[in-house]
mmCIF file of C-alpha atoms in Angstrom:
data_model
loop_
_atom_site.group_PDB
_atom_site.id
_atom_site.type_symbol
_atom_site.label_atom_id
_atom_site.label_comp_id
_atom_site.label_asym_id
_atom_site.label_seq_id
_atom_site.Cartn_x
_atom_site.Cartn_y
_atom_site.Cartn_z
ATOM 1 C CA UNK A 1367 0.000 0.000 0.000
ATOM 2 C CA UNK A 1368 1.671 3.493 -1.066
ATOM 3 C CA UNK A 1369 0.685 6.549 0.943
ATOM 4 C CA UNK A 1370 -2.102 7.880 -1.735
ATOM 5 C CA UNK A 1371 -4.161 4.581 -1.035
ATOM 6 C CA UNK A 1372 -3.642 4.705 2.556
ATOM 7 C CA UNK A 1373 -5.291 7.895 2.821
ATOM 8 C CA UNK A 1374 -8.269 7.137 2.580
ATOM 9 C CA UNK A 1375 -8.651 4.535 5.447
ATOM 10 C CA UNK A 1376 -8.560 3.880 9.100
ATOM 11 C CA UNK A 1377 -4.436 4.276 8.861
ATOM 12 C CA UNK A 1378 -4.473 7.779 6.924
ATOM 13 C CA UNK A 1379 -7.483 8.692 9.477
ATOM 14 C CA UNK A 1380 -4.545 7.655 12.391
ATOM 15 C CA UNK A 1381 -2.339 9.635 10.740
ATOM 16 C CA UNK A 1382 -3.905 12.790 9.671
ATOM 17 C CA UNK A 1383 -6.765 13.571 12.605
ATOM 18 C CA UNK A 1384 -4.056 14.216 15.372
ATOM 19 C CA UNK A 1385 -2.572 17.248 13.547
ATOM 20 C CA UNK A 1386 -5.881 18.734 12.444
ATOM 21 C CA UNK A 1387 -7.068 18.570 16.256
ATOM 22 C CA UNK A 1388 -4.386 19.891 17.268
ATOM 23 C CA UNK A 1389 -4.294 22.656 14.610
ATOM 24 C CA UNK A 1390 -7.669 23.447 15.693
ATOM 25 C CA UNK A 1391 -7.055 23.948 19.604
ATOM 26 C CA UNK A 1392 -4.109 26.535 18.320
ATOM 27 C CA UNK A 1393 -6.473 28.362 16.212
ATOM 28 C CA UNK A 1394 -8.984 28.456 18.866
ATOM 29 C CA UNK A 1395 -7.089 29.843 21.053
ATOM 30 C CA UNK A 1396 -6.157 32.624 18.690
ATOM 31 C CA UNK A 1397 -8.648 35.898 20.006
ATOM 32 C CA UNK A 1398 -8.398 37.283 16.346
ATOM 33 C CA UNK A 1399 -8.053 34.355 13.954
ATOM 34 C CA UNK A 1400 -6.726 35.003 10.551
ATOM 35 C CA UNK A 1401 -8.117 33.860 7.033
ATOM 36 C CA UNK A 1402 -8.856 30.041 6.819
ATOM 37 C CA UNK A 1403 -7.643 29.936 3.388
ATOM 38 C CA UNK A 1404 -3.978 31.194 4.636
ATOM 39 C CA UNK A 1405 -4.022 28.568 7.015
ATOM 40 C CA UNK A 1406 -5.074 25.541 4.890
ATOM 41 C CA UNK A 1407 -2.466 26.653 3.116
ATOM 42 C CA UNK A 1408 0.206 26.860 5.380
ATOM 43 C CA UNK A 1409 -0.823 22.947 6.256
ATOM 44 C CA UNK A 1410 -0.657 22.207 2.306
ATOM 45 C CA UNK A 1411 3.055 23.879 2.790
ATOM 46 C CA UNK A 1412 4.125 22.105 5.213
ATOM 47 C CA UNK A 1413 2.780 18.518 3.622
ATOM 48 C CA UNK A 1414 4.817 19.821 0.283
ATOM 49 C CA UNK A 1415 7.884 20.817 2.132
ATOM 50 C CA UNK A 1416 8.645 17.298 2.777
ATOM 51 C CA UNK A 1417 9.895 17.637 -0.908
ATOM 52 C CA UNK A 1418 12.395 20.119 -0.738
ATOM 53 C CA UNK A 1419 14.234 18.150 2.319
ATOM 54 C CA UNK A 1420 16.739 16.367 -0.346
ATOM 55 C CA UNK A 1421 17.436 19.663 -1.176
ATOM 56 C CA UNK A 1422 18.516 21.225 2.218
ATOM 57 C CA UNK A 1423 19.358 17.911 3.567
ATOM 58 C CA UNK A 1424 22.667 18.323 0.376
ATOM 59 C CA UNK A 1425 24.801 21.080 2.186
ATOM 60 C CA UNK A 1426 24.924 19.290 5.758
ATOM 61 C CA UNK A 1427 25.668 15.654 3.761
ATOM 62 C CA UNK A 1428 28.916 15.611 5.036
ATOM 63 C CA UNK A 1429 29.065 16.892 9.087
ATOM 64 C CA UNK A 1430 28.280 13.680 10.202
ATOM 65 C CA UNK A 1431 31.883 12.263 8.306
ATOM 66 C CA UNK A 1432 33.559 15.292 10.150
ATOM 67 C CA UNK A 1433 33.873 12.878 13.409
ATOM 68 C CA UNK A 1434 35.431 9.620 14.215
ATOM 69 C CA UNK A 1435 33.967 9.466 17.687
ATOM 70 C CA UNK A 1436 30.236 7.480 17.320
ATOM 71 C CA UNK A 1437 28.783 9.777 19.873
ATOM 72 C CA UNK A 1438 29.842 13.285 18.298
ATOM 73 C CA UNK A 1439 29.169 11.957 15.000
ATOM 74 C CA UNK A 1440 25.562 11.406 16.180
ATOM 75 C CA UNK A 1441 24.640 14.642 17.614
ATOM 76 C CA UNK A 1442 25.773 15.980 14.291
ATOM 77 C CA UNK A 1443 23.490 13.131 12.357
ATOM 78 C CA UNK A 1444 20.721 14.408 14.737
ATOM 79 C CA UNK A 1445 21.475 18.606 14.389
ATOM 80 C CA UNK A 1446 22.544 19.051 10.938
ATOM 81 C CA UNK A 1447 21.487 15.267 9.028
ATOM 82 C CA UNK A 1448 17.794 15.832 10.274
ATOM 83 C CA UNK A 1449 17.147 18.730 13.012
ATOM 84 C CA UNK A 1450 18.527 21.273 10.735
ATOM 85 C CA UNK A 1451 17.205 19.869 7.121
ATOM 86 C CA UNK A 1452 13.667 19.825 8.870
ATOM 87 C CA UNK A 1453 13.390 23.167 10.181
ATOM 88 C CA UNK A 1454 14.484 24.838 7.486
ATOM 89 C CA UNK A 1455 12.176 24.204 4.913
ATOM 90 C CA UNK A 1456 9.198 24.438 7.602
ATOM 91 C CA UNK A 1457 10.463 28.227 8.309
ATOM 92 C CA UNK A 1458 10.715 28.608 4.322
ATOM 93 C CA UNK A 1459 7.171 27.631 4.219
ATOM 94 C CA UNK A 1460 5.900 29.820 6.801
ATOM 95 C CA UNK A 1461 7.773 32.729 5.780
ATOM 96 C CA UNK A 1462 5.815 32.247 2.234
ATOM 97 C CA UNK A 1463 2.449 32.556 3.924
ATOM 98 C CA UNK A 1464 3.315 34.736 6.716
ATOM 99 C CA UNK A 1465 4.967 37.552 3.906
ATOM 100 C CA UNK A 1466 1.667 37.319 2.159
ATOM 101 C CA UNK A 1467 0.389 39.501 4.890
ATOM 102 C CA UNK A 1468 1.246 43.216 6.041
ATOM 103 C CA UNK A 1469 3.792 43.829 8.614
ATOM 104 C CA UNK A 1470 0.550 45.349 10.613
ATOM 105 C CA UNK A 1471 -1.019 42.467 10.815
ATOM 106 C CA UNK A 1472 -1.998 40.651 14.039
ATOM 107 C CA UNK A 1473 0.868 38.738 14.826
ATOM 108 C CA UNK A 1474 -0.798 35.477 16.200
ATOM 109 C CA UNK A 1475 -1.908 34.739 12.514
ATOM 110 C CA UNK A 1476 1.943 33.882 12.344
ATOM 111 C CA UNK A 1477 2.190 31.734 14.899
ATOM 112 C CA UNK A 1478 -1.170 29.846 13.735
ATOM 113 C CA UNK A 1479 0.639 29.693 10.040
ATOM 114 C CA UNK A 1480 4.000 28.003 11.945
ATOM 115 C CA UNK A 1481 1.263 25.622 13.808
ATOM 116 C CA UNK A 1482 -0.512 24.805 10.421
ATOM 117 C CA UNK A 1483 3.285 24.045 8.233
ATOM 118 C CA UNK A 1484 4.828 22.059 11.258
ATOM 119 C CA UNK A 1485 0.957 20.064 11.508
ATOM 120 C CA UNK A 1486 0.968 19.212 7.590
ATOM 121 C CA UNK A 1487 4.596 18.257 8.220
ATOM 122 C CA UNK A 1488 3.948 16.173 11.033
ATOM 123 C CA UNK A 1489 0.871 15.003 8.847
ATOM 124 C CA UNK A 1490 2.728 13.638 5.914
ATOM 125 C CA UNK A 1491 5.545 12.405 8.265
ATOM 126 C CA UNK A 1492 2.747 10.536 10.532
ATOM 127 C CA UNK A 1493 1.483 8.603 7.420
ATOM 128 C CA UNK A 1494 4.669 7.696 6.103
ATOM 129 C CA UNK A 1495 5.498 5.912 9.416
ATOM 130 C CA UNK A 1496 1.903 3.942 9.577
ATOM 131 C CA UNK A 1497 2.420 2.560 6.159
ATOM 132 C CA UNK A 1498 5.844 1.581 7.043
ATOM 133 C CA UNK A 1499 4.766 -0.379 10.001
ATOM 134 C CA UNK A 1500 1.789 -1.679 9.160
ATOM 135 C CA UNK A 1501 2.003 -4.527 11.730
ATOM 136 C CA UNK A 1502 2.529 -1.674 15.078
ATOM 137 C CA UNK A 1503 0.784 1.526 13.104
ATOM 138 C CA UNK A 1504 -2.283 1.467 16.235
ATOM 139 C CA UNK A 1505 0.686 1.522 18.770
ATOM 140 C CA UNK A 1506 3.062 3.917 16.478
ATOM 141 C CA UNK A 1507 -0.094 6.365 15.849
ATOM 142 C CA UNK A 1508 -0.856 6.669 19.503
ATOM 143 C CA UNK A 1509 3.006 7.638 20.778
ATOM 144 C CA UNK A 1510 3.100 9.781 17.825
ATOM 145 C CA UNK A 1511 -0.699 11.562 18.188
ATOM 146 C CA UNK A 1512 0.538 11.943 21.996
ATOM 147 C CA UNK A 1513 3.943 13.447 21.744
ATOM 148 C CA UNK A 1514 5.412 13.562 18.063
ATOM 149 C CA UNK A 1515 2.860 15.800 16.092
ATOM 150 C CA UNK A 1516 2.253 18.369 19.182
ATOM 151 C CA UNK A 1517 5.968 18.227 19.071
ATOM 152 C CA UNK A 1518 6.266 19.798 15.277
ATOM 153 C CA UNK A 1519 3.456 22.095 15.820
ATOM 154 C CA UNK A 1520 5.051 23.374 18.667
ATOM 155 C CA UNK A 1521 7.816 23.876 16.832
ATOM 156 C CA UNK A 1522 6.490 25.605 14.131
ATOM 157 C CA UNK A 1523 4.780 27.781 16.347
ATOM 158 C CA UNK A 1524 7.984 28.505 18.140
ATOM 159 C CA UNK A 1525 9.307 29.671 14.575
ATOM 160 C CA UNK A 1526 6.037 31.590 13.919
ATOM 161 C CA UNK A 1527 6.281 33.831 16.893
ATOM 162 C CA UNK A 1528 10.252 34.545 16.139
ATOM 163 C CA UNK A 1529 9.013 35.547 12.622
ATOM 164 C CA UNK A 1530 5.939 37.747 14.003
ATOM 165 C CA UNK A 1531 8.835 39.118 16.733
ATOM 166 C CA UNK A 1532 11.245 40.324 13.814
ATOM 167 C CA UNK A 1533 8.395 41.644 11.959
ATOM 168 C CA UNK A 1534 6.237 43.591 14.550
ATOM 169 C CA UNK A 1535 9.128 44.159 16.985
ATOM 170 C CA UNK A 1536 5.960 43.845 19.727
ATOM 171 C CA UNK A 1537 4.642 40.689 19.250
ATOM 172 C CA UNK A 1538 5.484 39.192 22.344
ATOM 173 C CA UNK A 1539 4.760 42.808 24.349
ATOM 174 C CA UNK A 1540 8.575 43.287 25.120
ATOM 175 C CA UNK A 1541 10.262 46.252 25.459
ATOM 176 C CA UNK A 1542 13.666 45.602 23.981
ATOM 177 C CA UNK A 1543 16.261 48.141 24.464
ATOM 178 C CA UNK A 1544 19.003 45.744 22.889
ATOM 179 C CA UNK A 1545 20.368 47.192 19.360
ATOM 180 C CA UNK A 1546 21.299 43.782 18.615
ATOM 181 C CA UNK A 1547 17.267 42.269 19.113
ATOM 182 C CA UNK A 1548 16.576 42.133 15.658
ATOM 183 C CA UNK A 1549 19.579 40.324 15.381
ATOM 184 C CA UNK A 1550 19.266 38.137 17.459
ATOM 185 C CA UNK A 1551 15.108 37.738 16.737
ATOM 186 C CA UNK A 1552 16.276 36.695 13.411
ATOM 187 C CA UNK A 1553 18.824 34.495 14.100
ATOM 188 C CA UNK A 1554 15.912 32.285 16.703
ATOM 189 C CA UNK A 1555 13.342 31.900 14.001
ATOM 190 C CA UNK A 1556 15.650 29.203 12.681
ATOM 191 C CA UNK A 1557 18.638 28.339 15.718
ATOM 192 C CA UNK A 1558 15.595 27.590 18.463
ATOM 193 C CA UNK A 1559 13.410 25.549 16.318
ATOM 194 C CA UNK A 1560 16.818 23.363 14.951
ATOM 195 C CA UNK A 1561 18.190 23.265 18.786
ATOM 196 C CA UNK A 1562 15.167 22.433 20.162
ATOM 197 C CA UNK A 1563 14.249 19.097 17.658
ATOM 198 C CA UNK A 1564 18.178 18.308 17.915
ATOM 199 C CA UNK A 1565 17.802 17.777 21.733
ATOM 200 C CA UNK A 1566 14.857 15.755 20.858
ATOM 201 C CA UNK A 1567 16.002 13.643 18.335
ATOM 202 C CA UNK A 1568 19.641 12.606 19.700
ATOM 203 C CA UNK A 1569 17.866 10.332 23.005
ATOM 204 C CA UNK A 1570 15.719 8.804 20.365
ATOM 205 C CA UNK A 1571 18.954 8.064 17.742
ATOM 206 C CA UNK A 1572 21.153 6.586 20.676
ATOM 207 C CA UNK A 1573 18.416 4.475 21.870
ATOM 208 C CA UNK A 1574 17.761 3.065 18.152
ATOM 209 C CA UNK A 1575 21.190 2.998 17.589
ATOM 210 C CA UNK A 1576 22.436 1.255 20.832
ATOM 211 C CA UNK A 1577 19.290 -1.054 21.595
ATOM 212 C CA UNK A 1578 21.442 -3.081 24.368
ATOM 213 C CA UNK A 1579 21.185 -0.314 26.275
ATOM 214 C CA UNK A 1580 19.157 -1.201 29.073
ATOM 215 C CA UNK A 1581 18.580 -0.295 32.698
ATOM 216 C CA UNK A 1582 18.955 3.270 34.305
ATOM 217 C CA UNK A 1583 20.657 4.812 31.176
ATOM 218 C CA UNK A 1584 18.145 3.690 28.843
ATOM 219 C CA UNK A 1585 15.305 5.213 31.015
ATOM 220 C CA UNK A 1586 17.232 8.526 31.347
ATOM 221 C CA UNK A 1587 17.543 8.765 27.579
ATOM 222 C CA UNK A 1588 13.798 7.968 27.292
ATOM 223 C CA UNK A 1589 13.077 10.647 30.117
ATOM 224 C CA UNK A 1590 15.088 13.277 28.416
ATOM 225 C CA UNK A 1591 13.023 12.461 24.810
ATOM 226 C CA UNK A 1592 9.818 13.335 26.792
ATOM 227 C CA UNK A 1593 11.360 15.788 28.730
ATOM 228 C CA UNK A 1594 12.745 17.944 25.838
ATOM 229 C CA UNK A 1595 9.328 17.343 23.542
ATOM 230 C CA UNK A 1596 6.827 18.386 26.403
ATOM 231 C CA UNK A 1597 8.985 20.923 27.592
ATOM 232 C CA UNK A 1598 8.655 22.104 23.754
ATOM 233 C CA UNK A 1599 5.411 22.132 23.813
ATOM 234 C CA UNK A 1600 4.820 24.060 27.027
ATOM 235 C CA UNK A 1601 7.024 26.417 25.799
ATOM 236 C CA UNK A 1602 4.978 26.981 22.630
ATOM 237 C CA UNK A 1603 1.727 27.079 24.383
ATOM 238 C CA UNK A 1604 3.407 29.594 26.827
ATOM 239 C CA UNK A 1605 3.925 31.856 23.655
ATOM 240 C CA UNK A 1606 0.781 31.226 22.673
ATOM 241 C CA UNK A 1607 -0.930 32.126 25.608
ATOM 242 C CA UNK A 1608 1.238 36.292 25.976
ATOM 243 C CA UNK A 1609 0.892 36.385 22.406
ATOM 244 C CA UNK A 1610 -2.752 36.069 22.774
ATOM 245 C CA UNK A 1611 -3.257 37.853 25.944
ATOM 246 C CA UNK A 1612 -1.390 40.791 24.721
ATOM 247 C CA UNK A 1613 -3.563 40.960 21.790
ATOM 248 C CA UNK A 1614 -6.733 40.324 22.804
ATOM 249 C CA UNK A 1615 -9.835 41.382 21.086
ATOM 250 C CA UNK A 1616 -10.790 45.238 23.280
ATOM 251 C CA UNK A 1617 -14.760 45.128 21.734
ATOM 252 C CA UNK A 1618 -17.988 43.677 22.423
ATOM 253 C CA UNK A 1619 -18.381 43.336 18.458
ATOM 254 C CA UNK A 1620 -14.384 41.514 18.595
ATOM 255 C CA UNK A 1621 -15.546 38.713 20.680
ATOM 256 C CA UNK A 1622 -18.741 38.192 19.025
ATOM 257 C CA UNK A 1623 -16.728 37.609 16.184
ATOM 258 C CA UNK A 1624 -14.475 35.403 17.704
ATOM 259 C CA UNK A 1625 -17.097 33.581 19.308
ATOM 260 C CA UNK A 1626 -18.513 32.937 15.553
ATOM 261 C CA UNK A 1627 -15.079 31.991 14.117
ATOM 262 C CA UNK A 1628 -14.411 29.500 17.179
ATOM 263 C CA UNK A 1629 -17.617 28.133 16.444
ATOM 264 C CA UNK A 1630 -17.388 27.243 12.719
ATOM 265 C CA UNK A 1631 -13.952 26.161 12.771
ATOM 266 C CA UNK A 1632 -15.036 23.515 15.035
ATOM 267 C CA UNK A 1633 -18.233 22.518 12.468
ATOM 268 C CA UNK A 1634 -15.450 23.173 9.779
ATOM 269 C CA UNK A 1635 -13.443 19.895 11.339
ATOM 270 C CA UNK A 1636 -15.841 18.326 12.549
ATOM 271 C CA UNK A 1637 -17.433 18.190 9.002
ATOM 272 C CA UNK A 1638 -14.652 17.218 7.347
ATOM 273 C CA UNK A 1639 -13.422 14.394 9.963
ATOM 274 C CA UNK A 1640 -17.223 13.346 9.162
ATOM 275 C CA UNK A 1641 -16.567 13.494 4.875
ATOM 276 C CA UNK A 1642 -12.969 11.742 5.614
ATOM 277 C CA UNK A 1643 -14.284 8.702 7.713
ATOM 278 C CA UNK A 1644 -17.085 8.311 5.492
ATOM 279 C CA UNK A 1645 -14.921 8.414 2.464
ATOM 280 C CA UNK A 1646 -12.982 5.558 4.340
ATOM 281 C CA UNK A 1647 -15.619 3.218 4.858
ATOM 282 C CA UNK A 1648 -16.698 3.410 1.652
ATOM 283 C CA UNK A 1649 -13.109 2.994 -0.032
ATOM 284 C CA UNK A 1650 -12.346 0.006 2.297
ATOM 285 C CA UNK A 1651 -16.273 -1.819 2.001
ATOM 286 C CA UNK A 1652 -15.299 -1.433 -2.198
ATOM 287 C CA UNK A 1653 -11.855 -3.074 -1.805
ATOM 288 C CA UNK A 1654 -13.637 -6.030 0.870
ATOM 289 C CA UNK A 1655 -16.189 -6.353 -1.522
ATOM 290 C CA UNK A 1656 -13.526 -7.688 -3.682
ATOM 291 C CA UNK A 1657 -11.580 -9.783 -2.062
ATOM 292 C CA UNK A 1658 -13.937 -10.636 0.464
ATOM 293 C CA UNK A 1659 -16.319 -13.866 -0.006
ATOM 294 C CA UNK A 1660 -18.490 -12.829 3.118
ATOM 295 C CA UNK A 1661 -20.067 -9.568 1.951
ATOM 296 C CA UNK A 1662 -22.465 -8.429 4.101
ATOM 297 C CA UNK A 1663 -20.381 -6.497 6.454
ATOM 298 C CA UNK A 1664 -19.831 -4.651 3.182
ATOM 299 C CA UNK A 1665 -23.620 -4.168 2.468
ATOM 300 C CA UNK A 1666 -23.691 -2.251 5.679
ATOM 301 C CA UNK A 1667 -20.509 -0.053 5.687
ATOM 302 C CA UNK A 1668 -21.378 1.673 2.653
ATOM 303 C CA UNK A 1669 -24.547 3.219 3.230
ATOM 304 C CA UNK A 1670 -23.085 3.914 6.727
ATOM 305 C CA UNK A 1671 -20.170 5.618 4.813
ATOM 306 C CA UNK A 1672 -22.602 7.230 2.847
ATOM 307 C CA UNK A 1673 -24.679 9.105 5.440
ATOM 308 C CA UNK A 1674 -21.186 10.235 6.692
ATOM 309 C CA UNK A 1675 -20.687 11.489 3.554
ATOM 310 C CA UNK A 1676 -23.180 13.508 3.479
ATOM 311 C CA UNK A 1677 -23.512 14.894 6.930
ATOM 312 C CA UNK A 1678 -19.493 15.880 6.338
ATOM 313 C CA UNK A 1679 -20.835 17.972 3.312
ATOM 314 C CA UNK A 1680 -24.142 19.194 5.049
ATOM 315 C CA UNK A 1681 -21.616 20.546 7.574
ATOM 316 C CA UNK A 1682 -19.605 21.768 5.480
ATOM 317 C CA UNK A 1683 -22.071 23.844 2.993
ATOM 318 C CA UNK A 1684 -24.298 24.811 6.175
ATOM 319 C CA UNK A 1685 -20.580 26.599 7.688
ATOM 320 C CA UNK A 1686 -19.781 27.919 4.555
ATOM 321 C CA UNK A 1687 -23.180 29.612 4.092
ATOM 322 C CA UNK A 1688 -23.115 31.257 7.966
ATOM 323 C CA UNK A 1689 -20.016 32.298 7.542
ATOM 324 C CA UNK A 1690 -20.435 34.294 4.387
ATOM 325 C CA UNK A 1691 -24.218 35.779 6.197
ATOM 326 C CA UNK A 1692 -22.513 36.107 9.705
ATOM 327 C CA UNK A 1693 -19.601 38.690 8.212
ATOM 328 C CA UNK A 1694 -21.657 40.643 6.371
ATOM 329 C CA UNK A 1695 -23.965 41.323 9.510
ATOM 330 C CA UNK A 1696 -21.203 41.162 11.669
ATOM 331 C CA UNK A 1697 -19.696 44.343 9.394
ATOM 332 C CA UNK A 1698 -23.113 46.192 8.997
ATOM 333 C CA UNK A 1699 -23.682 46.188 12.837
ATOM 334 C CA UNK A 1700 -20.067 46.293 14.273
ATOM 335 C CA UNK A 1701 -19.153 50.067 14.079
ATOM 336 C CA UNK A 1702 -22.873 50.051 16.275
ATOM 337 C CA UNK A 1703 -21.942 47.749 18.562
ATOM 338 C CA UNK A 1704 -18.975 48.636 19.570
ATOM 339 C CA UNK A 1705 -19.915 52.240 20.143
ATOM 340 C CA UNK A 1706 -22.644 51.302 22.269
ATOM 341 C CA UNK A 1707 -20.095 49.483 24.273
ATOM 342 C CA UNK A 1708 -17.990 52.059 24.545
ATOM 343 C CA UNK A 1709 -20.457 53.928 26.256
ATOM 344 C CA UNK A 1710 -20.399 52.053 29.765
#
């Protein structure tokens, strides 16, 4: 099975529906959130920019030759072989969608678009592992659900909020009175996000690459692999969190907007979760059907896949249509609103 046909079934479902939950719980918790189409395409980005990583994997080939000791030669396998590769073309991707948009704008939309590339990253990567280990995938998608795909969108978002930092200088609401900030703002969006999945990686390689070790050393390597990717996380919801704080929405009419957009990008995923497990069942009852002798297991998946179908797209059109009604109101009446707010 390549990855194209295991999209469509319970494996691609596995591999795919951690890093659109968690994409949605970071763009819930943004107070202003940006335009879905940026973000959906900042998730596209990030599945494409598995691509390029031949690419940017070709000037670090030879770092991990530079060494005769196994041990240094790993941390620079794990840095500049994958850490490095990795982040770069996720903060080439986000840099594409996040330039797309004024300096002015809110800077949390850049930290969603860093969620969304390291989440279609994490995507792709997810289903490339399943199919590869088709005999452990329900055991591989749960470790991975749990602390690998958080782990890349907190990455990304760690990236994000550098890149909104160098380009709003307030992002974060600091007061820098360093002349070298920008400088050194810069230099994070890429040296955090590659130091940060190089800590992460190199417990992980020694483990797979020393499997007799066993005992105390082997649980400290495994407790400094969860250590270093929750600890990344935390930090990226910690950004999260001042970056939304600082710019939260100051209007009665800005939280009933936010209120909407929370609210549809939940019938948004929910929809198309319903359209992609539907789509699954019907895919997998067509291929039973055929090599199958005992069919009517079949009979009933596919109208079941069916109505799934079709509630995914209900949902779908029925979001679509309130969103388009609910901004035009929303514009018509919040210049009203808000002044009548403003009067208490």
């Amino acid at each position: 099975m390549n990855l194209l046909e295991s999209l469509p079934t319970v494996i691609g479902i596995a591999a795919v529906a951690p890093a659109l939950l968690v994409l949605w719980l970071v763009i819930a918790a943004d107070e202003r959130p940006g335009p879905p189409g940026l973000v959906w395409a900042a998730f596209l980005l990030g599945v494409i920019s598995i691509s390029l990583l031949g690419l940017a994997r070709a000037p670090f080939a030879s770092m991990a030759g530079l060494s005769g000791n196994p041990w240094l030669a790993m941390l620079l396998h794990a840095i500049f072989g994958i850490a490095a590769p990795e982040e770069i073309v996720k903060v080439l991707a986000i840099l594409a969608i996040a330039t797309q948009r004024a300096r002015s704008d809110d800077p949390m939309n850049t930290v969603v678009y860093g969620a969304a590339v390291g989440l279609g990253f994490a995507a792709y990567e997810n289903l490339v592992y399943l199919v590869k280990f088709p005999e452990m995938w329900r055991s591989l998608a749960v470790l991975r659900s749990v602390l690998t795909v958080p782990f890349h969108g907190a990455v990304g978002i760690i990236a994000g909020a550098y890149i909104a930092l160098a380009r709003s200088g307030g992002a974060l609401g600091a007061h820098r009175r360093d002349s070298y900030a920008g400088i050194k703002t810069a230099a994070l969006i890429v040296l955090a996000p590659v130091a940060l999945h190089g800590c992460f990686d190199l417990p992980l390689l020694t483990l797979q690459q020393y499997p007799e070790i066993q005992g105390l050393p082997r649980r400290l390597l495994e407790a400094t692999g969860l250590f270093v990717g929750f600890g990344t996380i935390f930090l990226a919801a910690r950004l999260v969190w001042r970056i939304g704080a600082h710019h939260a929405p100051r209007s009665e009419a800005s939280r009933q907007r936010l209120r909407q957009l929370r609210s549809m990008w939940a019938l948004l995923v929910a929809g198309g979760g319903a359209g992609f497990v539907g789509t699954a069942f019907v895919l997998s009852s067509i291929h039973h059907w055929f090599v199958n002798p005992d069919r009517n297991v079949t009979l009933v998946l596919i109208p079941l896949g069916l109505v799934s179908i079709a509630i995914g797209l209900a949902l779908l059109l029925l979001t679509t249509t309130a969103y388009i009604l609910g901004r035009n109101r929303l514009r018509r009446y919040a210049p009203a609103l808000a002044s009548a707010f403003g009067d208490f």
